[in-house]
Amino acid sequence: MVKEYLSLQAPVFNIQSYSIHDGPGIRVTVFLKGCPLRCLWCANPESNLPTPQLMTYASKCTGCGACVAACPRKAVRLERVEGKVVARTDRALCVDCGACVPVCPAEAREIAGEQMTVSQVLEKVLRDKLFLDASGGGMTVSGGECLFHPDFTEALLYAAKQSGLHTAVESSSFAPRERVDQVFSQVDLGLLDIKHMDSKRHQELTGVPNELILSNIRHVYHDLKVPVCIRVPTIPGYNDSEENIAATAAFVARELGPEVPVHLLPYHRLGESKNESLGKQMDLSIPVPSDEHMQHLLELVQSFGLTGQVGG
């Protein structure tokens, strides 16, 4: 790679230190904005679009009106909600310019996502190198979808490896084969999602079919020789049936091998409040799966001769 790779940019919405569920050891996880999927249960809806987005938090708002005065589009107004005056944003008028953010004394507004260079991200990651090395950890690139920004992701992974870090990616594997080859050339571990084994149902739940995803997973493991862990976000009422979990386990056992672990990731409600902060709605009726249900599904996975666990 030429030296200019350090100046490549991508939209980053979080750099999370001390991650312990995104690969081995203690890790720094870099979250990129932009994703081709639209999962109905998405825990990071602010990652869907590759552009900056305004997030607002009504619980913090004091109703001071500073944001109303600052908005050049007149998209913000004060309303009384349950006896409290709060600022409301008309999303049809808002262009996510962020003018209202710095004037808010209560920090009830923020812009999710900023353009960062490989050099800027790496500098933040390496601040924790002592802990990463001591724990056998490293850096994980997540999202969104890291394959949505192949040049940046490849460059960041390369820079991390040059700095002696173990590299991992969390990916849906939904991308053209050339992007997969480009990014996974720098990957030590792939944490790859399978959200549903039935392609038609997969498209209903995520907006895309699953044939390309399954094909890319086979390619990464068998052709590129990258170790993988299959992760199944387990969403009650959507993909947590015995039939689907058994089909997933059968695919891993048959198409990959018994040495590939399966992690069942139970649904949590983090995405609900984030959607509200973005002015969006999501299905609020999805229950958190019980420990007993998750253990039952894990035993089903293990019955196929696979190792697995609940959680990342």
C-alpha positions as a printed NumPy array, in Angstrom:
array([[  0.   ,   0.   ,   0.   ],
       [  1.139,   3.528,  -0.731],
       [  1.523,   6.017,   2.081],
       [ -1.63 ,   7.905,   1.062],
       [ -3.802,   5.18 ,   2.588],
       [ -3.554,   6.971,   5.929],
       [ -5.542,   9.902,   4.514],
       [ -8.515,   7.829,   3.329],
       [-11.771,   8.853,   5.027],
       [-15.042,   7.245,   6.085],
       [-17.956,   8.253,   8.352],
       [-17.385,   6.971,  11.896],
       [-20.089,   7.16 ,  14.564],
       [-18.333,   5.516,  17.504],
       [-14.931,   4.236,  18.606],
       [-15.593,   2.023,  21.596],
       [-12.786,   1.106,  23.952],
       [-12.756,  -1.959,  26.186],
       [-15.036,  -4.031,  23.966],
       [-15.176,  -7.626,  25.206],
       [-17.836,  -9.092,  22.908],
       [-16.367,  -8.261,  19.483],
       [-13.625, -10.859,  19.216],
       [-10.942, -12.308,  21.527],
       [ -9.507, -10.303,  24.385],
       [-10.039,  -6.617,  25.035],
       [-10.658,  -4.727,  21.802],
       [-11.33 ,  -1.318,  20.361],
       [-14.344,  -1.456,  18.056],
       [-14.654,   1.096,  15.259],
       [-18.22 ,   1.652,  14.063],
       [-18.709,   2.926,  10.496],
       [-21.87 ,   4.513,   9.121],
       [-23.556,   3.038,   6.07 ],
       [-25.286,  -0.317,   5.601],
       [-27.128,  -1.987,   2.684],
       [-29.424,  -3.913,   5.043],
       [-32.452,  -2.577,   6.91 ],
       [-32.993,  -5.108,   9.687],
       [-36.301,  -4.509,  11.442],
       [-34.624,  -4.916,  14.854],
       [-31.434,  -2.927,  14.123],
       [-29.628,  -2.007,  17.352],
       [-27.671,   0.785,  15.646],
       [-30.157,   2.588,  13.366],
       [-27.846,   5.596,  13.287],
       [-25.49 ,   3.365,  11.273],
       [-27.873,   2.822,   8.347],
       [-27.078,   5.969,   6.359],
       [-23.494,   6.987,   5.478],
       [-24.233,  10.63 ,   6.253],
       [-24.316,  12.527,   9.596],
       [-27.68 ,  12.428,  11.398],
       [-29.216,  14.475,  14.178],
       [-30.181,  12.562,  17.317],
       [-32.315,  14.223,  20.   ],
       [-33.03 ,  13.183,  23.588],
       [-36.303,  14.506,  24.967],
       [-35.48 ,  13.274,  28.486],
       [-32.535,  15.709,  28.634],
       [-34.295,  18.679,  27.058],
       [-34.957,  21.654,  29.369],
       [-37.107,  23.556,  26.867],
       [-34.78 ,  26.562,  26.849],
       [-35.433,  27.267,  23.167],
       [-31.808,  27.836,  22.151],
       [-32.111,  25.234,  19.409],
       [-35.236,  26.925,  18.039],
       [-33.345,  30.164,  17.555],
       [-30.297,  28.417,  16.07 ],
       [-32.066,  26.338,  13.426],
       [-31.707,  27.958,   9.97 ],
       [-34.515,  25.806,   8.556],
       [-37.052,  26.616,  11.317],
       [-37.389,  22.88 ,  11.845],
       [-37.468,  23.067,  15.657],
       [-40.334,  24.23 ,  17.827],
       [-41.243,  24.05 ,  21.509],
       [-44.16 ,  21.853,  22.532],
       [-45.715,  20.902,  25.827],
       [-45.603,  17.133,  26.321],
       [-47.05 ,  15.63 ,  29.51 ],
       [-46.666,  18.927,  31.332],
       [-43.098,  19.528,  30.189],
       [-41.937,  21.919,  27.484],
       [-39.537,  20.208,  25.082],
       [-38.024,  20.957,  21.689],
       [-39.403,  18.913,  18.798],
       [-37.72 ,  18.597,  15.394],
       [-39.667,  18.388,  12.16 ],
       [-37.676,  15.728,  10.312],
       [-39.225,  16.768,   6.99 ],
       [-37.531,  20.158,   7.339],
       [-34.345,  19.131,   9.17 ],
       [-31.245,  18.624,   6.994],
       [-28.995,  17.367,   9.838],
       [-26.809,  20.466,   9.623],
       [-26.077,  20.351,  13.361],
       [-26.51 ,  24.062,  14.018],
       [-28.697,  23.248,  17.032],
       [-26.15 ,  20.938,  18.675],
       [-23.502,  23.298,  20.117],
       [-26.079,  25.731,  21.527],
       [-27.883,  23.07 ,  23.614],
       [-26.751,  23.475,  27.25 ],
       [-28.322,  20.152,  28.266],
       [-26.532,  18.136,  25.556],
       [-29.917,  16.876,  24.395],
       [-28.803,  16.962,  20.754],
       [-25.897,  15.396,  18.917],
       [-24.761,  14.582,  15.401],
       [-24.076,  10.893,  14.86 ],
       [-21.166,  10.388,  12.513],
       [-18.13 ,  12.354,  11.396],
       [-15.633,  11.925,   8.581],
       [-12.368,  10.571,   9.964],
       [ -9.126,   9.529,   8.303],
       [ -7.406,   6.202,   8.809],
       [ -4.66 ,   8.082,  10.657],
       [ -7.14 ,   9.731,  13.051],
       [ -8.9  ,   6.463,  13.846],
       [ -5.664,   4.533,  14.284],
       [ -4.323,   7.153,  16.675],
       [ -7.337,   6.63 ,  18.936],
       [ -7.144,   2.841,  18.693],
       [ -3.455,   2.739,  19.602],
       [ -4.049,   4.66 ,  22.82 ],
       [ -5.225,   1.322,  24.253],
       [ -2.517,  -0.854,  22.676],
       [ -1.007,  -1.83 ,  26.027],
       [ -4.33 ,  -3.309,  27.164],
       [ -5.066,  -4.855,  23.777],
       [ -1.714,  -6.622,  23.657],
       [ -1.84 ,  -7.804,  27.269],
       [ -5.296,  -9.363,  26.803],
       [ -4.682, -10.942,  23.407],
       [ -7.173,  -8.491,  21.91 ],
       [ -7.009,  -6.069,  19.02 ],
       [ -9.207,  -3.931,  16.782],
       [-12.611,  -4.806,  15.344],
       [-14.311,  -2.862,  12.548],
       [-18.095,  -2.903,  12.758],
       [-20.994,  -0.769,  11.626],
       [-23.156,  -0.327,   9.825],
       [-21.322,  -2.539,   7.394],
       [-17.545,  -2.385,   7.006],
       [-17.794,  -3.707,   3.426],
       [-19.767,  -0.539,   2.579],
       [-16.43 ,   1.333,   2.778],
       [-13.948,  -1.207,   1.348],
       [-11.007,   1.123,   0.656],
       [-11.105,   2.723,   4.091],
       [-11.704,  -0.582,   5.901],
       [ -8.874,  -2.331,   4.072],
       [ -6.53 ,   0.553,   4.831],
       [ -7.484,   0.738,   8.509],
       [ -7.076,  -3.013,   8.966],
       [ -3.718,  -2.9  ,   7.173],
       [ -2.533,  -0.045,   9.397],
       [ -3.645,  -1.925,  12.51 ],
       [ -1.809,  -5.067,  11.423],
       [  1.302,  -3.01 ,  10.689],
       [  1.037,  -1.782,  14.281],
       [  0.944,  -5.349,  15.57 ],
       [ -2.787,  -5.606,  16.29 ],
       [ -5.056,  -8.593,  15.768],
       [ -7.852,  -7.588,  13.371],
       [-11.49 ,  -8.609,  13.164],
       [-14.578,  -7.435,  11.34 ],
       [-18.271,  -7.752,  12.101],
       [-20.074,  -8.119,   8.797],
       [-23.315,  -9.138,   7.136],
       [-21.208, -10.42 ,   4.195],
       [-23.582,  -8.679,   1.78 ],
       [-21.246,  -7.152,  -0.798],
       [-19.726,  -7.892,  -4.21 ],
       [-17.025, -10.569,  -4.146],
       [-14.274,  -8.116,  -5.041],
       [-15.027,  -6.063,  -1.922],
       [-14.947,  -9.198,   0.197],
       [-11.559, -10.196,  -1.221],
       [-10.201,  -6.682,  -0.714],
       [-11.219,  -6.303,   2.934],
       [-10.665,  -9.867,   4.126],
       [ -7.098,  -9.821,   2.863],
       [ -6.363,  -7.893,   6.085],
       [ -8.657,  -9.79 ,   8.486],
       [ -7.575, -12.26 ,  11.185],
       [-11.133, -13.155,  12.265],
       [-14.533, -12.703,  10.644],
       [-17.568, -12.324,  12.898],
       [-20.24 , -13.031,  10.3  ],
       [-24.007, -12.758,  10.724],
       [-26.626, -15.173,   9.489],
       [-29.982, -13.571,  10.182],
       [-32.286, -16.125,   8.533],
       [-31.777, -19.237,   6.417],
       [-34.885, -18.771,   4.278],
       [-33.994, -16.242,   1.591],
       [-37.519, -14.922,   1.122],
       [-37.952, -14.392,   4.862],
       [-34.455, -12.875,   5.028],
       [-35.487, -10.281,   2.458],
       [-38.677,  -9.477,   4.375],
       [-36.682,  -8.914,   7.561],
       [-33.578,  -7.175,   6.209],
       [-34.421,  -5.88 ,   2.738],
       [-32.02 ,  -8.23 ,   0.929],
       [-31.969, -11.983,   0.093],
       [-29.365, -14.284,   1.627],
       [-27.814, -16.201,  -1.302],
       [-24.91 , -13.762,  -1.711],
       [-24.358, -13.714,   2.04 ],
       [-24.087, -17.495,   2.345],
       [-21.877, -17.713,  -0.737],
       [-19.51 , -15.066,   0.632],
       [-19.305, -16.808,   4.002],
       [-18.239, -20.033,   2.279],
       [-15.703, -18.074,   0.213],
       [-14.177, -16.27 ,   3.19 ],
       [-13.72 , -19.483,   5.142],
       [-12.748, -21.989,   2.459],
       [-11.05 , -19.901,  -0.237],
       [ -9.586, -16.982,   1.716],
       [ -8.786, -19.217,   4.714],
       [ -9.969, -16.636,   7.242],
       [-11.222, -18.078,  10.552],
       [-14.867, -17.168,  11.12 ],
       [-17.444, -17.17 ,  13.882],
       [-21.082, -17.308,  12.843],
       [-23.337, -14.996,  14.82 ],
       [-27.105, -15.179,  14.877],
       [-28.96 , -12.133,  16.257],
       [-31.819, -14.001,  17.896],
       [-35.041, -12.025,  17.581],
       [-38.239, -13.483,  19.112],
       [-40.983, -13.869,  16.543],
       [-38.656, -13.204,  13.625],
       [-35.882, -15.792,  13.445],
       [-35.81 , -17.679,  16.754],
       [-37.821, -20.717,  15.688],
       [-36.336, -24.169,  16.175],
       [-36.634, -24.677,  12.422],
       [-34.511, -21.655,  11.558],
       [-31.875, -22.228,  14.24 ],
       [-31.585, -25.886,  13.191],
       [-31.236, -24.849,   9.54 ],
       [-28.495, -22.389,  10.487],
       [-26.636, -25.011,  12.504],
       [-26.972, -27.51 ,   9.664],
       [-25.483, -24.985,   7.23 ],
       [-22.498, -24.345,   9.495],
       [-21.887, -28.049,  10.138],
       [-22.288, -29.065,   6.502],
       [-20.889, -26.099,   4.56 ],
       [-18.19 , -24.848,   6.944],
       [-17.268, -27.409,   9.567],
       [-17.628, -28.38 ,  13.231],
       [-14.66 , -26.187,  14.175],
       [-16.636, -23.028,  13.338],
       [-18.396, -21.675,  16.457],
       [-21.935, -20.293,  16.515],
       [-22.855, -17.41 ,  18.822],
       [-26.519, -16.705,  19.524],
       [-26.973, -12.999,  20.273],
       [-30.19 , -12.358,  22.225],
       [-32.268,  -9.342,  21.226],
       [-31.963,  -6.255,  23.4  ],
       [-33.878,  -2.977,  23.375],
       [-31.066,  -0.527,  22.644],
       [-32.353,   0.17 ,  19.151],
       [-35.761,   1.318,  20.412],
       [-34.482,   4.471,  22.132],
       [-32.079,   5.178,  19.278],
       [-34.896,   5.046,  16.742],
       [-36.862,   7.478,  18.887],
       [-33.84 ,   9.802,  18.949],
       [-33.78 ,   9.703,  15.15 ],
       [-37.49 ,  10.44 ,  14.899],
       [-38.249,   6.916,  13.666],
       [-40.537,   4.12 ,  14.774],
       [-39.767,   0.449,  15.225],
       [-41.688,  -2.594,  16.434],
       [-41.853,  -2.073,  20.195],
       [-43.588,  -5.402,  20.748],
       [-40.455,  -7.548,  20.319],
       [-39.791,  -9.255,  23.676],
       [-36.347,  -9.941,  25.103],
       [-35.822, -13.721,  24.875],
       [-35.668, -15.62 ,  28.155],
       [-32.492, -17.292,  29.367],
       [-34.297, -20.625,  29.157],
       [-35.227, -20.092,  25.515],
       [-31.679, -19.078,  24.585],
       [-30.251, -22.107,  26.379],
       [-32.684, -24.366,  24.516],
       [-31.588, -22.903,  21.173],
       [-27.931, -23.284,  22.158],
       [-28.461, -26.957,  22.931],
       [-30.099, -27.308,  19.525],
       [-26.99 , -25.827,  17.884],
       [-24.748, -28.134,  19.909],
       [-26.753, -31.157,  18.821],
       [-25.216, -30.669,  15.353],
       [-21.737, -31.22 ,  16.775],
       [-20.957, -27.514,  16.926],
       [-19.529, -25.393,  19.707],
       [-21.524, -22.319,  20.622],
       [-22.484, -19.814,  23.231],
       [-25.147, -17.29 ,  24.095],
       [-23.793, -13.781,  23.57 ],
       [-20.719, -12.526,  21.737]])
